[in-house]
PDB file of C-alpha atoms and ligand atoms in Angstrom:
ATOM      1  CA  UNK X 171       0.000   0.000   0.000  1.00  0.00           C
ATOM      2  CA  UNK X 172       2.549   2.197   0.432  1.00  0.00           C
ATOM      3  CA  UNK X 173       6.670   1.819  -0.861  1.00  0.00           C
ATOM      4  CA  UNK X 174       9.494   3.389  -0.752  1.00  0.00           C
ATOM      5  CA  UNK X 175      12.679   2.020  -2.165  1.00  0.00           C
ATOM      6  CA  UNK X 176      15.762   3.719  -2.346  1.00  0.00           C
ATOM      7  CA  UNK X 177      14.557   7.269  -1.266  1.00  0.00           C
ATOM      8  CA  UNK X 178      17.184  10.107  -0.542  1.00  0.00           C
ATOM      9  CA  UNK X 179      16.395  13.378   1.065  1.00  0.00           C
ATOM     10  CA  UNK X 180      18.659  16.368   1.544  1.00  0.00           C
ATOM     11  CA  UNK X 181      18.355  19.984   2.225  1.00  0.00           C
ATOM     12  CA  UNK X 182      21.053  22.578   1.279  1.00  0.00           C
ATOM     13  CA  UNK X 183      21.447  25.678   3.628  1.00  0.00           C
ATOM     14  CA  UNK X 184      23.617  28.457   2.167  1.00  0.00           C
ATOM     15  CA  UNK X 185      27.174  26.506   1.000  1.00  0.00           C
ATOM     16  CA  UNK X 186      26.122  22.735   3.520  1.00  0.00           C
ATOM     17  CA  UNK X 187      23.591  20.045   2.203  1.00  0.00           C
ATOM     18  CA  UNK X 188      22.094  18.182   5.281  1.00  0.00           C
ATOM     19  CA  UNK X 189      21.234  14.977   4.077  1.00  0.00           C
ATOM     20  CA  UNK X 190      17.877  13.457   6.101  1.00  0.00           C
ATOM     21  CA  UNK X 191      16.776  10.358   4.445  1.00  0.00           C
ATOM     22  CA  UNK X 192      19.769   7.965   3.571  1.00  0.00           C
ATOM     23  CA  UNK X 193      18.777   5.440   0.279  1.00  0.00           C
ATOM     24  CA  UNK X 194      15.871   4.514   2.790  1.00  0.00           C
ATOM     25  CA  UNK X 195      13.414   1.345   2.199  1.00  0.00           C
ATOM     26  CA  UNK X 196      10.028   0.902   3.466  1.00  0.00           C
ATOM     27  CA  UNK X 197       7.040  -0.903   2.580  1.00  0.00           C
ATOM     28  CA  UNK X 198       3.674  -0.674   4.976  1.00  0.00           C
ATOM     29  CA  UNK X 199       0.765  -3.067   4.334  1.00  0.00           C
ATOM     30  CA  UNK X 200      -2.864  -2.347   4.028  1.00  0.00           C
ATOM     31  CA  UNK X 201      -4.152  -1.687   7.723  1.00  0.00           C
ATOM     32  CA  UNK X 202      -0.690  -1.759   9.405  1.00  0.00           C
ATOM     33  CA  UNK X 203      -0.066   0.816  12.757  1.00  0.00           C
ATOM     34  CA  UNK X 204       3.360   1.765  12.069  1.00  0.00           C
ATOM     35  CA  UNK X 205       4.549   4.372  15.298  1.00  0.00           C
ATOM     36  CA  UNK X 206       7.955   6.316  14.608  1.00  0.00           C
ATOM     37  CA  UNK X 207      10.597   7.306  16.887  1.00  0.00           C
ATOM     38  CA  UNK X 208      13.331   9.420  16.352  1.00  0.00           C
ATOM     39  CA  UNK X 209      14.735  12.358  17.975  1.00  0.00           C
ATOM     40  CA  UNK X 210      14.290  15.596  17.171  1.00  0.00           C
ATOM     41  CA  UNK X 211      15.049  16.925  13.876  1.00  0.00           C
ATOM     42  CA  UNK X 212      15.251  13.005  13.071  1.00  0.00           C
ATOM     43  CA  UNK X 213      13.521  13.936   9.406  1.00  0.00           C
ATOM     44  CA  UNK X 214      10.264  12.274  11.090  1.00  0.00           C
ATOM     45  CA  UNK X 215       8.613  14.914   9.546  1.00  0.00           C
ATOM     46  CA  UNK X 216      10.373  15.031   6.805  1.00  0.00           C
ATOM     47  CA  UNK X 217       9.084  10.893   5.667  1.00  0.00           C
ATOM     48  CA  UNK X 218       5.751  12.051   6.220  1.00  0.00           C
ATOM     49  CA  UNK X 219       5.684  14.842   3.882  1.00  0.00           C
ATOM     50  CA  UNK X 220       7.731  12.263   1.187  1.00  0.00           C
ATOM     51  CA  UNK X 221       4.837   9.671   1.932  1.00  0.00           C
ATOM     52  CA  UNK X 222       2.239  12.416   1.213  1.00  0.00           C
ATOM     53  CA  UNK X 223       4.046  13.834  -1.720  1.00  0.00           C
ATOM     54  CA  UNK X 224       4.100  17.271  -0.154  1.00  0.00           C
ATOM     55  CA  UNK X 225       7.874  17.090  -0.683  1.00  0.00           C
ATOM     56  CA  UNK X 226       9.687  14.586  -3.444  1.00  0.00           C
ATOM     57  CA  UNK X 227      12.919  12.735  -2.902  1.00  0.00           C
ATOM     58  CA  UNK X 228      16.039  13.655  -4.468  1.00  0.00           C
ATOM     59  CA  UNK X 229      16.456  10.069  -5.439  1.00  0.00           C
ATOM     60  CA  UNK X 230      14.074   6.896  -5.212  1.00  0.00           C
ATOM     61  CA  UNK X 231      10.337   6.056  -5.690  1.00  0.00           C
ATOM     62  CA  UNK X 232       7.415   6.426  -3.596  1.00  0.00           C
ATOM     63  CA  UNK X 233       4.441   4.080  -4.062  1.00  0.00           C
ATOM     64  CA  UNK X 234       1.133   4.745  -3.037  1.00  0.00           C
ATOM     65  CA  UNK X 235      -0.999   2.183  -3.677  1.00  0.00           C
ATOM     66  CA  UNK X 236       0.887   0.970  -6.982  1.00  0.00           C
ATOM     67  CA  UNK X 237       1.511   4.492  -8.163  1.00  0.00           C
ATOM     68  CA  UNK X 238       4.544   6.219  -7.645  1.00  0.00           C
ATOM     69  CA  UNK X 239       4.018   9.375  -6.990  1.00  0.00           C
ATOM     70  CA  UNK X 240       7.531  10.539  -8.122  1.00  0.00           C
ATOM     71  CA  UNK X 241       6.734  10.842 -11.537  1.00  0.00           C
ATOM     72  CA  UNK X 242       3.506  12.640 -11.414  1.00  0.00           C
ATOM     73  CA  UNK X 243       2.874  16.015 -11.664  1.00  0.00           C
ATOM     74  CA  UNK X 244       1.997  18.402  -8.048  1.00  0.00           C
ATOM     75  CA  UNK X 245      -1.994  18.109  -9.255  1.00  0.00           C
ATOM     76  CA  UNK X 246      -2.027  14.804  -9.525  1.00  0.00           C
ATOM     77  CA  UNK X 247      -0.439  14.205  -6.807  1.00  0.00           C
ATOM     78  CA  UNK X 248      -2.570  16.306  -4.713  1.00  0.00           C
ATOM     79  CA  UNK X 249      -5.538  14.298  -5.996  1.00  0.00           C
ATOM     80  CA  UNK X 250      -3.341  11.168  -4.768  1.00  0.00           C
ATOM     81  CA  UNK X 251      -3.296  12.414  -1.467  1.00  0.00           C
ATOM     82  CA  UNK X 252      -7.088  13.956  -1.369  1.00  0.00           C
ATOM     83  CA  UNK X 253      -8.214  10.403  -1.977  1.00  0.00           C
ATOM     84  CA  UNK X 254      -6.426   8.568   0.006  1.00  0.00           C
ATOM     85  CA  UNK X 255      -4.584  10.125   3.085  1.00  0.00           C
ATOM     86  CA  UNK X 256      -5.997  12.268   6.399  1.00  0.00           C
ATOM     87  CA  UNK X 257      -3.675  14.302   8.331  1.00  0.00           C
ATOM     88  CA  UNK X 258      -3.426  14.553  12.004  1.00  0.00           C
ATOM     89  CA  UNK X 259      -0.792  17.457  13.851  1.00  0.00           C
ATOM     90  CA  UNK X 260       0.770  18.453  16.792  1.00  0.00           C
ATOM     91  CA  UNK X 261      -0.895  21.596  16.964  1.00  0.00           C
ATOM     92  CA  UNK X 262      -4.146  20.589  15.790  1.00  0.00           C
ATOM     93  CA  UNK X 263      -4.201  23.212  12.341  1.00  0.00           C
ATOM     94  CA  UNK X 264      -8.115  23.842  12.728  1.00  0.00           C
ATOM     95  CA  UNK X 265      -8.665  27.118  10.654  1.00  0.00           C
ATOM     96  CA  UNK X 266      -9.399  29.410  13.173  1.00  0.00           C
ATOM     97  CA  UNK X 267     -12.567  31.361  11.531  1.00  0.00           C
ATOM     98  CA  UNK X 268     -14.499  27.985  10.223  1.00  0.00           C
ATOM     99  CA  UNK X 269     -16.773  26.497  12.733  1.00  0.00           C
ATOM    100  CA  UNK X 270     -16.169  22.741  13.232  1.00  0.00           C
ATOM    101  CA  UNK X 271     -18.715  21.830  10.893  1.00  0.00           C
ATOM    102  CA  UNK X 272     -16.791  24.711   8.132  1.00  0.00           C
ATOM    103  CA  UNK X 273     -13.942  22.898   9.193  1.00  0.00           C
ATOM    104  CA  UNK X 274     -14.804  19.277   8.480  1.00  0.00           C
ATOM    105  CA  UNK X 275     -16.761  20.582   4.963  1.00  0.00           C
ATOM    106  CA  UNK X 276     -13.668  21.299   3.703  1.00  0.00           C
ATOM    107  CA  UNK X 277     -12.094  18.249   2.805  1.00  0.00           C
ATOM    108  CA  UNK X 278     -15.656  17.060   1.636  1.00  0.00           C
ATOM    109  CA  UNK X 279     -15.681  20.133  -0.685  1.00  0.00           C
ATOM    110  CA  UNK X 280     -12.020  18.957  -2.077  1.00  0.00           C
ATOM    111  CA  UNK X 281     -13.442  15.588  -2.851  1.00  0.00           C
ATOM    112  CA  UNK X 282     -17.015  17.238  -4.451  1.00  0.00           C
ATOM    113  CA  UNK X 283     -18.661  15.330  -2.174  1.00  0.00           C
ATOM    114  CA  UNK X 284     -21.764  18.267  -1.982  1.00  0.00           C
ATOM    115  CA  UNK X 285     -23.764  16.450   0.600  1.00  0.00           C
ATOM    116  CA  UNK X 286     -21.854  16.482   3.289  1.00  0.00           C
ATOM    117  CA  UNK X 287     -24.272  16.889   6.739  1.00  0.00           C
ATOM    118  CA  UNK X 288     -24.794  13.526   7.242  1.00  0.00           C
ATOM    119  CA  UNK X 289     -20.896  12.616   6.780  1.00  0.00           C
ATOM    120  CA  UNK X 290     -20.619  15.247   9.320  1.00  0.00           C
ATOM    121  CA  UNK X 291     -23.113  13.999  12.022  1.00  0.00           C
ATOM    122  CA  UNK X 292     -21.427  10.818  12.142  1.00  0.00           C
ATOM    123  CA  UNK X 293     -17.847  11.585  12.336  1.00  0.00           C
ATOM    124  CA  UNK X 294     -18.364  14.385  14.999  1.00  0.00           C
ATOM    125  CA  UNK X 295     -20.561  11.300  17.122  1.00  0.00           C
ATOM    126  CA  UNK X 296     -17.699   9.173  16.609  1.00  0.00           C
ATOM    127  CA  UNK X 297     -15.220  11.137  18.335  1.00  0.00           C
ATOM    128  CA  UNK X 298     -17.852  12.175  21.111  1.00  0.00           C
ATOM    129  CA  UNK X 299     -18.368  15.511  20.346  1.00  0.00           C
ATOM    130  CA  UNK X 300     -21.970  15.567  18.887  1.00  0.00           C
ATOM    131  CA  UNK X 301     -22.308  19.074  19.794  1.00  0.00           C
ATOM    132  CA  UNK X 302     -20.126  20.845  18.762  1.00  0.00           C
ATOM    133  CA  UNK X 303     -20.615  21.456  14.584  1.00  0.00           C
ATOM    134  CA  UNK X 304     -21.566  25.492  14.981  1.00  0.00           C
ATOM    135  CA  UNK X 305     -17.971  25.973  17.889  1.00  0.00           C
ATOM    136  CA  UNK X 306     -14.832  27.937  16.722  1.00  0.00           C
ATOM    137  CA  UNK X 307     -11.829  25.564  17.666  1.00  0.00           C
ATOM    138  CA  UNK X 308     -10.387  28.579  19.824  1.00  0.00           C
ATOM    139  CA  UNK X 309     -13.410  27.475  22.379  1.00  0.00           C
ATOM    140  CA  UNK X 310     -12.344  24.267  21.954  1.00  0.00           C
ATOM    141  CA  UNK X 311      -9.818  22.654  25.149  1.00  0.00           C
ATOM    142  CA  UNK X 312      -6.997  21.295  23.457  1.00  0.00           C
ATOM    143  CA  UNK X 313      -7.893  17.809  23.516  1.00  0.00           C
ATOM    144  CA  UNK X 314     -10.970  18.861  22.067  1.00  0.00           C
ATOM    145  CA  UNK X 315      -9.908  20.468  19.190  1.00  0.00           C
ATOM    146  CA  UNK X 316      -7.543  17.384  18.431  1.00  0.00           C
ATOM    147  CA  UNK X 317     -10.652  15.216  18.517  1.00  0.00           C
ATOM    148  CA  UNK X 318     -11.824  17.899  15.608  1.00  0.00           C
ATOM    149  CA  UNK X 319      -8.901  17.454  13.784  1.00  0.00           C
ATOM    150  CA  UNK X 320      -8.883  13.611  13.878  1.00  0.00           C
ATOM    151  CA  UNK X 321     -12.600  14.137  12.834  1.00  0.00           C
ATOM    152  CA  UNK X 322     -11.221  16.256   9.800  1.00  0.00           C
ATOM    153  CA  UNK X 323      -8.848  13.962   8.806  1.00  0.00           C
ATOM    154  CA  UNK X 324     -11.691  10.625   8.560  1.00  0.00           C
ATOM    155  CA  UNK X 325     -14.566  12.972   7.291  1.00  0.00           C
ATOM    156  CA  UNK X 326     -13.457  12.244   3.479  1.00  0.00           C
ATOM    157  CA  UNK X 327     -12.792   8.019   4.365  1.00  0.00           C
ATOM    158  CA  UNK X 328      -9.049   7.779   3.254  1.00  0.00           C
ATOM    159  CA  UNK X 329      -7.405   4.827   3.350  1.00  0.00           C
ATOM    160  CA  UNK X 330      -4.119   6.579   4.907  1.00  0.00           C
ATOM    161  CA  UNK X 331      -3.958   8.738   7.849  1.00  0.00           C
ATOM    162  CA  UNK X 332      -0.393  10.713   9.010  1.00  0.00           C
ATOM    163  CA  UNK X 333      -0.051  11.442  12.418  1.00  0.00           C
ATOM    164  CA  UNK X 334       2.870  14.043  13.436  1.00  0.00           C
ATOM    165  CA  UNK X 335       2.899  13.715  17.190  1.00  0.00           C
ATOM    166  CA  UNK X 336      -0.939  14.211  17.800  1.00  0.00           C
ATOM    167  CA  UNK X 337      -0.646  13.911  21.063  1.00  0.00           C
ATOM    168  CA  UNK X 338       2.301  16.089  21.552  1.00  0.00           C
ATOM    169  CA  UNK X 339       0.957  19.356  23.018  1.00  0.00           C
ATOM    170  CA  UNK X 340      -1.533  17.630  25.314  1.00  0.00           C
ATOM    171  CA  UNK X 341      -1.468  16.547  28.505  1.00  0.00           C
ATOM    172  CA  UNK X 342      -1.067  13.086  29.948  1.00  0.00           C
ATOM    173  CA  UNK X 343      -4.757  11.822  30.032  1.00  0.00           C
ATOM    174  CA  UNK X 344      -5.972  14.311  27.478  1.00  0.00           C
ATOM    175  CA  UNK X 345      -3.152  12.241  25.281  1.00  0.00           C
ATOM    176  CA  UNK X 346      -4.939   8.684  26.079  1.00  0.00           C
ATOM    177  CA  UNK X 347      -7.959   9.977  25.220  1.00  0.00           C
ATOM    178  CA  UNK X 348      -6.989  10.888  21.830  1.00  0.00           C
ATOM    179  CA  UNK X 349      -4.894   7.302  21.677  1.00  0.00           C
ATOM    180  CA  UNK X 350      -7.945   5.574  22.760  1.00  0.00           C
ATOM    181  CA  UNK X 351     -10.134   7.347  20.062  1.00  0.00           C
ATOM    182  CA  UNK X 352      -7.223   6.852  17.154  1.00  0.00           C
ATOM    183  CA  UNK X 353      -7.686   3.077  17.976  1.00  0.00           C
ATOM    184  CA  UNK X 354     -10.951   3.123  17.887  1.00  0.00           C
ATOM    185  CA  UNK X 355     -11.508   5.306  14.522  1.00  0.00           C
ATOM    186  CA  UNK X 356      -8.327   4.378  13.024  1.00  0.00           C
ATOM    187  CA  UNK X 357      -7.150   0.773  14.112  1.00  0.00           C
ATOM    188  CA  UNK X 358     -10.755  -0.843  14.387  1.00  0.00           C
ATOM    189  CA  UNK X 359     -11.474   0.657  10.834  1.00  0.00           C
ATOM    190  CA  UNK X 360      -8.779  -1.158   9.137  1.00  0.00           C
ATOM    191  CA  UNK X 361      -7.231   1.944   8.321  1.00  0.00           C
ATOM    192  CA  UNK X 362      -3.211   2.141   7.523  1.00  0.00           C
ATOM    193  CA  UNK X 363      -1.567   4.869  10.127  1.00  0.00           C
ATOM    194  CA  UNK X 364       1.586   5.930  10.233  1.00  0.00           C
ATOM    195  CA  UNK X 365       1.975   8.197  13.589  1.00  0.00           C
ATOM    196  CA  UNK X 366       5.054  10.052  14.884  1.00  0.00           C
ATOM    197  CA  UNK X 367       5.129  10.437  18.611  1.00  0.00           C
ATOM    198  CA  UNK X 368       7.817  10.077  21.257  1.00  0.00           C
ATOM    199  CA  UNK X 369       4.716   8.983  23.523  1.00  0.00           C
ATOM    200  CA  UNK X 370       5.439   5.283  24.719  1.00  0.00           C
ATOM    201  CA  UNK X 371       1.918   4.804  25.403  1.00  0.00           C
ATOM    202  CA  UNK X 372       0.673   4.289  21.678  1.00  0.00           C
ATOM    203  CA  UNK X 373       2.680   1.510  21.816  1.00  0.00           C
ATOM    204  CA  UNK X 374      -0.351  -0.685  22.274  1.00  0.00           C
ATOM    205  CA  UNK X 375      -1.609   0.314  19.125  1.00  0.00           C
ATOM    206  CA  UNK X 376       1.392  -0.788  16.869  1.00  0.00           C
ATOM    207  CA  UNK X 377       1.713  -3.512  14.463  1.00  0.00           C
ATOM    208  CA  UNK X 378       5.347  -2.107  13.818  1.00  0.00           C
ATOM    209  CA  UNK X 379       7.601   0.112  15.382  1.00  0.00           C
ATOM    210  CA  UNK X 380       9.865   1.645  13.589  1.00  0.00           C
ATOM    211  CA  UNK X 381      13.055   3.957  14.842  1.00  0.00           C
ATOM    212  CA  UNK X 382      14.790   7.062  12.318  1.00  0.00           C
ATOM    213  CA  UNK X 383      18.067   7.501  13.314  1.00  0.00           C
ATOM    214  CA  UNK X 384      20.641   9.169  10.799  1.00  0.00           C
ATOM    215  CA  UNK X 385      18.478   8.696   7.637  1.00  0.00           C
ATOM    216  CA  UNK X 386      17.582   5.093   7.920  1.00  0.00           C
ATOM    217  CA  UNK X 387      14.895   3.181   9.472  1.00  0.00           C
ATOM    218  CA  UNK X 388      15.351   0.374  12.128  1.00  0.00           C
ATOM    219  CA  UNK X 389      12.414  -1.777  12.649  1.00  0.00           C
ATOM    220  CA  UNK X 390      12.287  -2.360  16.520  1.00  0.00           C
ATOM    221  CA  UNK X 391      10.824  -5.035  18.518  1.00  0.00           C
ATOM    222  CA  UNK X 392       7.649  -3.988  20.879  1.00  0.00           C
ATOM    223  CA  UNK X 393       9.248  -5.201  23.533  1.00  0.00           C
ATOM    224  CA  UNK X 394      12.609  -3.648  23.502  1.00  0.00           C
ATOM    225  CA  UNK X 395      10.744  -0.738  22.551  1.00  0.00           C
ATOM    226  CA  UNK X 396       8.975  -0.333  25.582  1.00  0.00           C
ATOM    227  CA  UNK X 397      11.843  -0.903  28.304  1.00  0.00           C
TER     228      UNK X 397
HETATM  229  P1  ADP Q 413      11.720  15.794  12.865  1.00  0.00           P
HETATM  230  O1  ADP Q 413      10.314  15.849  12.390  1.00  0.00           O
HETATM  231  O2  ADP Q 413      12.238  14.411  13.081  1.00  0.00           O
HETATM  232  O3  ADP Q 413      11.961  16.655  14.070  1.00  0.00           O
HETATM  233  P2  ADP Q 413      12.257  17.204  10.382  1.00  0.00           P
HETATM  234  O4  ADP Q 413      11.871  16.243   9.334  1.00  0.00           O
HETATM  235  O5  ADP Q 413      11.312  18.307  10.686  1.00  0.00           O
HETATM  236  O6  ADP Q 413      12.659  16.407  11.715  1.00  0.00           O
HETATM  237  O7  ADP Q 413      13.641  17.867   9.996  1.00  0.00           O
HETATM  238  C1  ADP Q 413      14.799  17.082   9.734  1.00  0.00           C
HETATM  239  C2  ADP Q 413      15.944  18.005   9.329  1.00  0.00           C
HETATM  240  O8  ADP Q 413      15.679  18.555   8.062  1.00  0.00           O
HETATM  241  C3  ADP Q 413      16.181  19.165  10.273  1.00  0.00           C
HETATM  242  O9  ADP Q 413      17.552  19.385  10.370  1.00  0.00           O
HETATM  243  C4  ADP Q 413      15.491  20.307   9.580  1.00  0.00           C
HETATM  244  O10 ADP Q 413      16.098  21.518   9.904  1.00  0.00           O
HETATM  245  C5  ADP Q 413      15.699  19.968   8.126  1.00  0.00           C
HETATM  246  N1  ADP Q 413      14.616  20.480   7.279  1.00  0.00           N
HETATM  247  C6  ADP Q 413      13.344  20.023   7.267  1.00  0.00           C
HETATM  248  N2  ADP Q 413      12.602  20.683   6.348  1.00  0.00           N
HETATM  249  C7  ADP Q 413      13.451  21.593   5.789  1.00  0.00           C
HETATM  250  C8  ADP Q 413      13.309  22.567   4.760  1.00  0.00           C
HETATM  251  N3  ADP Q 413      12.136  22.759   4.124  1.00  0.00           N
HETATM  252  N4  ADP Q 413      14.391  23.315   4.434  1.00  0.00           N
HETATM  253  C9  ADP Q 413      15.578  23.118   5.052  1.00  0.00           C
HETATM  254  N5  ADP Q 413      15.791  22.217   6.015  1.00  0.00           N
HETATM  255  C10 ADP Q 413      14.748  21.448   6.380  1.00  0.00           C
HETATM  256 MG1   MG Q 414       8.649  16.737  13.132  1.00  0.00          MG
END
């Protein structure tokens, strides 16, 4: 479901080229939890936005679902990832002056799905905030809000979802909550997740875990992981 083979990621500052993805592999199966360590300014961030084609390689292929995404051009690959993958952040990214239901239209309106109320009902009762379609996210408590934004990022039904340390800016419990829910939503749904985190409590919810350490991924066992 997704691929990447041989992928190579640098970034040149002035006269020095920072390389952050080393000739990497990595393939992820329909439905896998994959959870991501790696210290800071790892390129964590960096795979995610190659995954998404938000940012190509300097080298290698990316597969999404057969098609590598390397060779298209940015609008069809930004139909590639409106189809198929949901986004979930560290700092939520609600847009501050859409409601939550203006909020969760949008990526309905990017798919030209029209009738979208119904979609909307359903998500916001999923993550247990029925209520709350006519709220601005800035009345929103921070757990709250991320329960929004994992609502925003199931509303259109994509197969993928990328998570960049959602849980990073809450606090403990608020952050099982939203682990809880992500299982729930994401796991139970068959859905393929890749989520960042340095959280060792999502844990539970992996299939794989996989460490980023100097470009390269190293595929760690749960239960050294956890010690
Ligand atoms: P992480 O998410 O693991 O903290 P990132 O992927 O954000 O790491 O960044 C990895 C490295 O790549 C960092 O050194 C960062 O400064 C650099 N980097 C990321 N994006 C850019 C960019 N657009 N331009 C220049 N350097 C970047
Ligand atoms: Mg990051």
């Amino acid at each position: 479901m997704i691929g990447l083979y041989g992928v190579s990621k640098s970034f040149t500052e002035g006269s020095s080229t920072h390389t952050v993805i080393r000739d990497l592999d990595l393939t992820i199966r329909e439905g896998e939890i994959v959870i991501l360590f790696g210290k800071s300014g790892s390129g964590k961030s960096t795979l995610l936005n190659l995954i998404s084609g938000i940012d190509l390689p300097d080298a290698g292929r990316v597969l999404i679902r057969e098609r590598d995404i390397t060779t298209l051009t940015e609008n069809e690959r930004t139909l590639i990832r409106r189809d198929n993958i949901g986004f979930i952040f560290q700092s939520f990214n609600l847009i501050p002056t859409l409601t939550v239901k203006e909020n969760l239209q949008l990526p309905l309106e990017l798919k030209g799905m029209k009738d979208s109320s119904e979609r909307i009902v359903s998500i916001l009762n999923e993550v247990g905030l029925p209520d709350r379609a006519s709220t601005y996210p800035d009345k929103l408590s921070g757990g709250e809000q991320q329960r929004i934004a994992i609502a925003r990022a199931l509303v259109h039904d994509p197969g993928i979802i990328l998570a960049d340390e959602p849980t990073g800016n809450l606090d403990y419990d608020t952050g099982l909550v939203i682990v809880d829910l992500l299982d729930r939503v994401v796991k139970q749904k068959g859905k393929t997740m890749i989520m960042v985190t340095h959280s060792k409590d999502v844990i539970g919810l992996a299939d794989r875990i996989l460490s980023l350490r100097e470009g390269k991924i190293t595929e760690l066992k749960t239960d050294s992981a956890i010690g």
